PDB file of C-alpha atoms in Angstrom:
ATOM      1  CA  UNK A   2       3.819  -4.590  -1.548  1.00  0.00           C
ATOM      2  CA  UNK A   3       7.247  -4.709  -3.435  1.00  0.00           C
ATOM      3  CA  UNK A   4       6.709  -8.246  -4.490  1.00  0.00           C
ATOM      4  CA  UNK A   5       3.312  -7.787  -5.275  1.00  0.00           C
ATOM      5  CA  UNK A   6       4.291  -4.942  -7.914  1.00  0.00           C
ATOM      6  CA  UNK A   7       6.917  -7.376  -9.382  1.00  0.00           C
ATOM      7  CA  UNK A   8       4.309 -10.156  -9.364  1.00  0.00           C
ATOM      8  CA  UNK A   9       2.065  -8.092 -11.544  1.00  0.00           C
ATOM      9  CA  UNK A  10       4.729  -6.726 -13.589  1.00  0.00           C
ATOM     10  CA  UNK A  11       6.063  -9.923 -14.814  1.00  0.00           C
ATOM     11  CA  UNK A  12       2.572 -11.279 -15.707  1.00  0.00           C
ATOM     12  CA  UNK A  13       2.404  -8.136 -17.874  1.00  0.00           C
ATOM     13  CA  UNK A  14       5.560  -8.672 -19.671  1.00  0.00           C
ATOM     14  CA  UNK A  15       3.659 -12.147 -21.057  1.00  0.00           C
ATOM     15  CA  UNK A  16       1.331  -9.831 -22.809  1.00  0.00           C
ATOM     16  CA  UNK A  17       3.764  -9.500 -25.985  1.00  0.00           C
ATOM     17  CA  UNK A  18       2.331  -9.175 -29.157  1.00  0.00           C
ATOM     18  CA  UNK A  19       2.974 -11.295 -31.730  1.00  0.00           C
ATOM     19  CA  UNK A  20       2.651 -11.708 -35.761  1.00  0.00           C
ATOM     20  CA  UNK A  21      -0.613 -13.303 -36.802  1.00  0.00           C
ATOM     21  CA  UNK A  22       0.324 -15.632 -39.521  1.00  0.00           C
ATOM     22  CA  UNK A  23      -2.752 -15.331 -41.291  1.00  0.00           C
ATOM     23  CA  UNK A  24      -3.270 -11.664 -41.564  1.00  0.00           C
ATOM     24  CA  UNK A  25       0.583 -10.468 -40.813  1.00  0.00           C
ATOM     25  CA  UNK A  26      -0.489  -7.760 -38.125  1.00  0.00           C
ATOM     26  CA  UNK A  27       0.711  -7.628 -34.997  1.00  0.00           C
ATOM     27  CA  UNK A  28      -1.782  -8.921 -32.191  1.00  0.00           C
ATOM     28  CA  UNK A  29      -1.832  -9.582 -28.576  1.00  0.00           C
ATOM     29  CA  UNK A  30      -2.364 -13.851 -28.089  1.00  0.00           C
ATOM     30  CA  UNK A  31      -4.957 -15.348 -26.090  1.00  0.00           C
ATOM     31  CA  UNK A  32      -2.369 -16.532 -23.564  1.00  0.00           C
ATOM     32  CA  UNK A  33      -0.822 -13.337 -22.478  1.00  0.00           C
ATOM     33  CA  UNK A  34      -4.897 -11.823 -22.275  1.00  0.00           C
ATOM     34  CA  UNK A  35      -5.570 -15.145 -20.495  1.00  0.00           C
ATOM     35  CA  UNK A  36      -2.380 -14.795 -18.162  1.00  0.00           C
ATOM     36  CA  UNK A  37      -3.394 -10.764 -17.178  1.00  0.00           C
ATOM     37  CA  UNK A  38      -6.904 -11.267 -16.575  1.00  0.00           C
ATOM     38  CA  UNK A  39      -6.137 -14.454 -14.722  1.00  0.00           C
ATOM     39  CA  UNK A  40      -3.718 -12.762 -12.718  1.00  0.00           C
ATOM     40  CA  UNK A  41      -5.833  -9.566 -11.718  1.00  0.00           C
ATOM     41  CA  UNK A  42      -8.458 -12.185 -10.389  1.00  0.00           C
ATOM     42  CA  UNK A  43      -5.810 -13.917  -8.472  1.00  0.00           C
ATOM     43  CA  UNK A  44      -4.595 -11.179  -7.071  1.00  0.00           C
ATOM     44  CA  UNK A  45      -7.971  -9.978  -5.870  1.00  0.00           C
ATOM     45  CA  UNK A  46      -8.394 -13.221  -4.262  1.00  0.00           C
ATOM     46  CA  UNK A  47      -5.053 -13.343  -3.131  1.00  0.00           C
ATOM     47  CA  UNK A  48      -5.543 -10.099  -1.254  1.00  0.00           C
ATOM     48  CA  UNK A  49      -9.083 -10.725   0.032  1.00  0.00           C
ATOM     49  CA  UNK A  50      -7.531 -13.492   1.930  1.00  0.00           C
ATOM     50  CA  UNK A  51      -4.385 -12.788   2.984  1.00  0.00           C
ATOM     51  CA  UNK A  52      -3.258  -9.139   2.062  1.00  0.00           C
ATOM     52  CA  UNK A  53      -0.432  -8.228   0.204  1.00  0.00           C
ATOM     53  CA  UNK A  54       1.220 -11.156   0.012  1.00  0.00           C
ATOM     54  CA  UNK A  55      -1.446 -13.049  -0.873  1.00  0.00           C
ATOM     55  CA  UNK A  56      -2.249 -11.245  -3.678  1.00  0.00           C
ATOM     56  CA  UNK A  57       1.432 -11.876  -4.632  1.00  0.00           C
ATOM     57  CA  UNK A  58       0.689 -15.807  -4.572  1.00  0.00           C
ATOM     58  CA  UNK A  59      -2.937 -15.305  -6.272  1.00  0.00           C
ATOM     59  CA  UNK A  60      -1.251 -13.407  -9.334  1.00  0.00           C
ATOM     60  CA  UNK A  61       1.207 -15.773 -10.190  1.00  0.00           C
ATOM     61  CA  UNK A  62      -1.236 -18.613  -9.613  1.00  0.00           C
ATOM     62  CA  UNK A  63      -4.490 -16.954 -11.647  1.00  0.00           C
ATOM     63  CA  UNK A  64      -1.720 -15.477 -14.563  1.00  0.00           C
ATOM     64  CA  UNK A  65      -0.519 -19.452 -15.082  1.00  0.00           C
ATOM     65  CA  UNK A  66      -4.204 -20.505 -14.958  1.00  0.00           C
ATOM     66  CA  UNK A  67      -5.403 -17.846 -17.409  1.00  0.00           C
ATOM     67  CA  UNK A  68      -2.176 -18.017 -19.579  1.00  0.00           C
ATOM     68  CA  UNK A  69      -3.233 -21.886 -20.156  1.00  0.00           C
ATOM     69  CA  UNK A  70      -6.126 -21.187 -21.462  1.00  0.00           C
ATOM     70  CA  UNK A  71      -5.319 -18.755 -23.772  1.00  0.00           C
ATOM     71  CA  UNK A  72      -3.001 -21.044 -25.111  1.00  0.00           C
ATOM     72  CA  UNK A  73      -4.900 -23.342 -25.672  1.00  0.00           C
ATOM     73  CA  UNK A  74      -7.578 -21.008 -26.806  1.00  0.00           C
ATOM     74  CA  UNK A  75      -4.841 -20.035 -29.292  1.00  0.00           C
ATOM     75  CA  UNK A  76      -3.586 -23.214 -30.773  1.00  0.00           C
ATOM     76  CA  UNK A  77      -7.469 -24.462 -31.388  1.00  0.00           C
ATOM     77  CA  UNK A  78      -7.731 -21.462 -33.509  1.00  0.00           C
ATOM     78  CA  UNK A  79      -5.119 -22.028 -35.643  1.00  0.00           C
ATOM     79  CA  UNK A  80      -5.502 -25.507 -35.945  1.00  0.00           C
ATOM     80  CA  UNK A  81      -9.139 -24.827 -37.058  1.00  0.00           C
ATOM     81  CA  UNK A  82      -8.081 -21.857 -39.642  1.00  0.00           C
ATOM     82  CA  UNK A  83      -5.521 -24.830 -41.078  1.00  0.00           C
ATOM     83  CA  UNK A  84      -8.278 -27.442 -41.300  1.00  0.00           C
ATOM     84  CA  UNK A  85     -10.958 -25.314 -43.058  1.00  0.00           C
ATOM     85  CA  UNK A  86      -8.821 -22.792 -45.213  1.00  0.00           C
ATOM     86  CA  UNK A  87     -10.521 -22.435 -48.728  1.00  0.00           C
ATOM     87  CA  UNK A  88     -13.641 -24.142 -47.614  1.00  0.00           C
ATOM     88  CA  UNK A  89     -15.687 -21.163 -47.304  1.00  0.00           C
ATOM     89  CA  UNK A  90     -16.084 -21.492 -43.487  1.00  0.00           C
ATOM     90  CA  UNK A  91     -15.118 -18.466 -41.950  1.00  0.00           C
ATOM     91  CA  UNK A  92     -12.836 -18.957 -38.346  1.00  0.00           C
ATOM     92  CA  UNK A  93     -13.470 -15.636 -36.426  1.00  0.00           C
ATOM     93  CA  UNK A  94     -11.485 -15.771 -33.001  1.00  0.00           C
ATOM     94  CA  UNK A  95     -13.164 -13.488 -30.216  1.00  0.00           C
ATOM     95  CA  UNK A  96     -10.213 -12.228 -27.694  1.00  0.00           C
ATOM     96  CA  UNK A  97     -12.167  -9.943 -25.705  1.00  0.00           C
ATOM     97  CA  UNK A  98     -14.541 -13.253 -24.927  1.00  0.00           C
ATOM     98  CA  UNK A  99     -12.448 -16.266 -25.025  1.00  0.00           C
ATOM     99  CA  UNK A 100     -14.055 -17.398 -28.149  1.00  0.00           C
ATOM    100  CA  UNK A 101     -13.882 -18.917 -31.583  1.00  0.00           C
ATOM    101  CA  UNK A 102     -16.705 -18.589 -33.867  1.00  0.00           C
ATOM    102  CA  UNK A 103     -16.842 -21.052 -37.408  1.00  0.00           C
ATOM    103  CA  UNK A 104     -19.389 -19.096 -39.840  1.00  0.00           C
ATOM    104  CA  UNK A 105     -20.966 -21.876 -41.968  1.00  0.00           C
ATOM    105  CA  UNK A 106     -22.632 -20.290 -44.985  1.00  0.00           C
ATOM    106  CA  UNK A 107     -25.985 -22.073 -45.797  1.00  0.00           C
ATOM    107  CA  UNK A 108     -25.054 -22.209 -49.824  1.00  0.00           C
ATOM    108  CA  UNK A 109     -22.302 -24.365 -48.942  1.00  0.00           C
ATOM    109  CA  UNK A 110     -24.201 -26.304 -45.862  1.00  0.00           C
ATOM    110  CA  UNK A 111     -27.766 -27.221 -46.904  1.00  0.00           C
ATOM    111  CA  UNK A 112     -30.250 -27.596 -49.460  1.00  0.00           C
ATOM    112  CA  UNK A 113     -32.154 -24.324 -49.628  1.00  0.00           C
ATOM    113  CA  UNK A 114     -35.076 -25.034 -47.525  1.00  0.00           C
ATOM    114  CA  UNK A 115     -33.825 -27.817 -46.062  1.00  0.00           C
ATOM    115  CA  UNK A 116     -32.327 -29.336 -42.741  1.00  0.00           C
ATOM    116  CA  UNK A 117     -30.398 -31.976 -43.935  1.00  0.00           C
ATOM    117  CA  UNK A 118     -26.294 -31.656 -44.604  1.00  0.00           C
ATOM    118  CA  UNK A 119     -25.442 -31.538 -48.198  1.00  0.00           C
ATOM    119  CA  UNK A 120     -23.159 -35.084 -48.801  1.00  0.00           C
ATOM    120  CA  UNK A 121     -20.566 -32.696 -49.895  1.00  0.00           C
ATOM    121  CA  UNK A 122     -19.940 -30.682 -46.991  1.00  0.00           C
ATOM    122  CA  UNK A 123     -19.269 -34.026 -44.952  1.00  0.00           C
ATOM    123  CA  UNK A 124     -15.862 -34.035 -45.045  1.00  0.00           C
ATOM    124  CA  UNK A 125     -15.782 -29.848 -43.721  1.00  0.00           C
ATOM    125  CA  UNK A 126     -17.549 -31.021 -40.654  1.00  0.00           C
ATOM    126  CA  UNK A 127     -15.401 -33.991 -40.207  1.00  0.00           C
ATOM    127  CA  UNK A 128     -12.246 -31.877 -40.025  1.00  0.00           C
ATOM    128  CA  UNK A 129     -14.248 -29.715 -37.432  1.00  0.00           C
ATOM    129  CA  UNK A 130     -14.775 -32.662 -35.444  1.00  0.00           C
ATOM    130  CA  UNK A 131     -11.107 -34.093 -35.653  1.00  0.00           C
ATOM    131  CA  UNK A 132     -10.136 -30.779 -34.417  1.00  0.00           C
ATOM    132  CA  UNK A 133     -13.121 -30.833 -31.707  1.00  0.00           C
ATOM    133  CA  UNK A 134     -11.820 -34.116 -30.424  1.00  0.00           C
ATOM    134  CA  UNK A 135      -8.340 -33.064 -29.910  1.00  0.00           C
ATOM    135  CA  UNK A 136      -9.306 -29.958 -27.988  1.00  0.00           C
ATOM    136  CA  UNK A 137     -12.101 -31.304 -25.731  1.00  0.00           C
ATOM    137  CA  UNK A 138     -11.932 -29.015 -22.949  1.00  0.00           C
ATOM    138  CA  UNK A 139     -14.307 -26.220 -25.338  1.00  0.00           C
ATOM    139  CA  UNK A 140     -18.075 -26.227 -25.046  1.00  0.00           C
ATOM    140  CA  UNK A 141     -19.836 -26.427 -28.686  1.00  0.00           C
ATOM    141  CA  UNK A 142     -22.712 -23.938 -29.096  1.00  0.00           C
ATOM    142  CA  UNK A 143     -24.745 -24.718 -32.625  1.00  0.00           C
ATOM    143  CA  UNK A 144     -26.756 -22.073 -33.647  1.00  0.00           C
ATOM    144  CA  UNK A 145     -28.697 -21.921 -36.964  1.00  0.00           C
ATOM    145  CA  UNK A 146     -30.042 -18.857 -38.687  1.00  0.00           C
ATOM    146  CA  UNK A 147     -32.106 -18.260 -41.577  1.00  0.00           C
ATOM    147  CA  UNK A 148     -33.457 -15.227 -43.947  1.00  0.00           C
ATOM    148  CA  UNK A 149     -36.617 -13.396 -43.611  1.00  0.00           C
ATOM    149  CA  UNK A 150     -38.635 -15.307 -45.861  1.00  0.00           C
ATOM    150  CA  UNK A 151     -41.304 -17.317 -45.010  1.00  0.00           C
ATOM    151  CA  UNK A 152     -42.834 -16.956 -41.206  1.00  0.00           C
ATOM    152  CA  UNK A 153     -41.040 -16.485 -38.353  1.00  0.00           C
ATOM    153  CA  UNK A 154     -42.501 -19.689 -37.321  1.00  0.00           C
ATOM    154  CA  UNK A 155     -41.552 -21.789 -40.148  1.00  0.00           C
ATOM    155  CA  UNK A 156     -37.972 -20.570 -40.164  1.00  0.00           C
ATOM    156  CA  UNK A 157     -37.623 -21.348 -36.331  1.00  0.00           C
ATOM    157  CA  UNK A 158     -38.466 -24.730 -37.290  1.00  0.00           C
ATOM    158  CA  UNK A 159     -35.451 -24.940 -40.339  1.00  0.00           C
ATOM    159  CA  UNK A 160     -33.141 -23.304 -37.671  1.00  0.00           C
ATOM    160  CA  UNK A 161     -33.542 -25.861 -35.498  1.00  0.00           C
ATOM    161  CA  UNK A 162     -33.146 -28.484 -37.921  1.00  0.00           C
ATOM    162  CA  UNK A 163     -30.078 -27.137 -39.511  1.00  0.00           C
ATOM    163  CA  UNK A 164     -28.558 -26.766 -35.878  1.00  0.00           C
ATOM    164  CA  UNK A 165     -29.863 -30.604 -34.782  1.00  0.00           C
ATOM    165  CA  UNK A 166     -28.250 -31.716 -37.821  1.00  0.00           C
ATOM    166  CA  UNK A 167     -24.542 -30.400 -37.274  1.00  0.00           C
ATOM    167  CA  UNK A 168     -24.954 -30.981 -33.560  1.00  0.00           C
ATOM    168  CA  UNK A 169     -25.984 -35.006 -34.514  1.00  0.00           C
ATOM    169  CA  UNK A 170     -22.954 -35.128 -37.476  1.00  0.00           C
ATOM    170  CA  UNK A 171     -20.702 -34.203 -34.861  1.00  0.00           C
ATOM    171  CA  UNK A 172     -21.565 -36.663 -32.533  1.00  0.00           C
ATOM    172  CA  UNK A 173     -21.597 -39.343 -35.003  1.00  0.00           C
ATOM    173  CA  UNK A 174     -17.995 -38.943 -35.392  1.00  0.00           C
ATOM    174  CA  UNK A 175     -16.533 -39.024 -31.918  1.00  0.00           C
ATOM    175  CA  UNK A 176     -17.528 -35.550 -29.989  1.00  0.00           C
ATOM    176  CA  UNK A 177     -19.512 -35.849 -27.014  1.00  0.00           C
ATOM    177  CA  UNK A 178     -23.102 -35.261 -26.890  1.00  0.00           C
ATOM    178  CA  UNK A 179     -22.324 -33.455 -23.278  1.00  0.00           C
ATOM    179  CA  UNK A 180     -20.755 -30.514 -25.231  1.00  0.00           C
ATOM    180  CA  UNK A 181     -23.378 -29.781 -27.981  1.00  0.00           C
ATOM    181  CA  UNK A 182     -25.618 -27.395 -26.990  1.00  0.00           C
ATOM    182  CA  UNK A 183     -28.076 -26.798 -30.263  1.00  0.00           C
ATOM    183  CA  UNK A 184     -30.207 -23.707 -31.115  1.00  0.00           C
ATOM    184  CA  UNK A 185     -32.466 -22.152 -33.460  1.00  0.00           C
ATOM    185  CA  UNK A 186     -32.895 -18.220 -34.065  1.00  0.00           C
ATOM    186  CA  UNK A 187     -34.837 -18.035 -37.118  1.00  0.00           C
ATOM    187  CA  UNK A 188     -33.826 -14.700 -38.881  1.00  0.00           C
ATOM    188  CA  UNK A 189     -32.983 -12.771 -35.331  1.00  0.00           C
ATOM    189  CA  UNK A 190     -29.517 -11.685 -35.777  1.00  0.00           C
ATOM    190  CA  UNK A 191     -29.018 -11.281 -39.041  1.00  0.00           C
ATOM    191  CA  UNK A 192     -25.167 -10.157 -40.273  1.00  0.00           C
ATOM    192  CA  UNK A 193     -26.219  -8.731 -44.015  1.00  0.00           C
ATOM    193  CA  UNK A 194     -29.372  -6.410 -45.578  1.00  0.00           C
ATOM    194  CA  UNK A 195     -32.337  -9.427 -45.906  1.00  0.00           C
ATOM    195  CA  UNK A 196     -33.710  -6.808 -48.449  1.00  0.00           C
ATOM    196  CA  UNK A 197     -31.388  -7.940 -51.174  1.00  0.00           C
ATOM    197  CA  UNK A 198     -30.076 -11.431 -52.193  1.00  0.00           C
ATOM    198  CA  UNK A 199     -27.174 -11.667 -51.809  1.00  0.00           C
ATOM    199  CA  UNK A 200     -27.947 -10.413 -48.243  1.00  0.00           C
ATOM    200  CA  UNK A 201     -30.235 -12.921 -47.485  1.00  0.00           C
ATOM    201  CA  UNK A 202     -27.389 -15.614 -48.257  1.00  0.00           C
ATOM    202  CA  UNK A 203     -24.722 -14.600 -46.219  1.00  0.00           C
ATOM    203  CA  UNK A 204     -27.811 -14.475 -43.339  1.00  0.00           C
ATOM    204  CA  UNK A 205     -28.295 -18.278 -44.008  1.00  0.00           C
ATOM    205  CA  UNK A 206     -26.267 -19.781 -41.904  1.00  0.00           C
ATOM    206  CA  UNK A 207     -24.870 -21.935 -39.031  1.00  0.00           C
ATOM    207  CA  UNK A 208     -22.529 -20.656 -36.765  1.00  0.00           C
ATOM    208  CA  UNK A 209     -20.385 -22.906 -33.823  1.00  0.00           C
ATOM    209  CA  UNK A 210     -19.291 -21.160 -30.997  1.00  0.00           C
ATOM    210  CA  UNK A 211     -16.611 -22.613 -28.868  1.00  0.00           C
ATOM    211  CA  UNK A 212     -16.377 -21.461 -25.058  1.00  0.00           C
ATOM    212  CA  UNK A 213     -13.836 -22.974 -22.351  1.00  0.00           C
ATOM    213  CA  UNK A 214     -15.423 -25.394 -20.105  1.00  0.00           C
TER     214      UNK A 214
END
């Protein structure tokens, strides 16, 4: 039981916090998160199968397993804050979840009304990409979103074809098809008051959500 308290104890001392670059507050990483949660799971395990000193094994094992995915959680993020600073795309990373979100205004993204990309914003989604390519071990979740205007039908339709068309730009330049997972939501969820304008364009948008495979 000694060791197992140890074992836990120095999985805990990996959840440091450290300076965010970008805001300058301190903030716990997505490795040590990754390394405690992965080795609370182990332990369980661990101690399921084999009592105390299985538990000891499963911590250390899950904490390395989770740590390594925080990290790499981690350095996606910043690479993906580097590669879209002052482009208007908005890089929100989700501890609790394991996530990153990209927040693609529509103003910047498409024609209003329209699905296609706006020739412009090519090169934004080709530095999403190069990042996407390096770090190919994330799931790519595409979701577009509109304003209130117009029928719920019709703007299920322009979601869709907003989402299809990042999803297919993507692909085009090098990330797997097996990855992209595209979605509309018409104006369910929207993030601003669709009752005034400038509301209804922040609510015009796509949003990527990456996810550990």
């Amino acid at each position: 039981m000694k060791k197992l308290v140890m074992a836990i104890s120095v999985v805990a001392l990996t959840a440091c916090t450290t300076l965010n670059p970008y805001t300058g507050e301190e903030e716990t990483s997505d490795t040590a998160k990754g390394a405690g949660g992965g080795a609370l799971l182990g332990a369980a395990i661990g101690a399921a199968a084999d009592g105390s000193e299985g538990a000891l094994i499963g911590a250390l094992a899950g904490g390395l397993i989770g740590g390594g995915v925080g990290r790499y959680m981690d350095d996606q993020n910043a690479k993906l804050r580097a590669s879209l600073e002052q482009t208007g795309v908005r890089v929100v990373q989700d501890k609790a979840n394991n996530t990153i979100r990209l927040i693609m205004p529509g103003n910047i993204t498409f024609q209003s009304g329209n699905g296609a990309i706006r020739s412009d914003f090519y090169p934004v989604l080709t530095s999403v990409a190069t990042v996407l390519k390096e770090y190919d071990k994330t799931s790519v979740y595409i979701t577009g979103y509109t304003d209130n205007q117009g029928s719920y039908e019709m703007n299920q339709q322009l979601s869709e074809e907003r989402a299809d068309s990042v999803g297919a730009y993507l692909s085009s330049q090098g990330v797997a098809v097996s990855r992209l997972h595209m979605h509309g939501a018409s104006y369910s969820d929207p993030i601003a008051d669709n009752s005034t304008a400038e509301g209804r364009a922040q609510n015009r948008r796509v949003e990527i959500v990456l996810k550990p495979m």
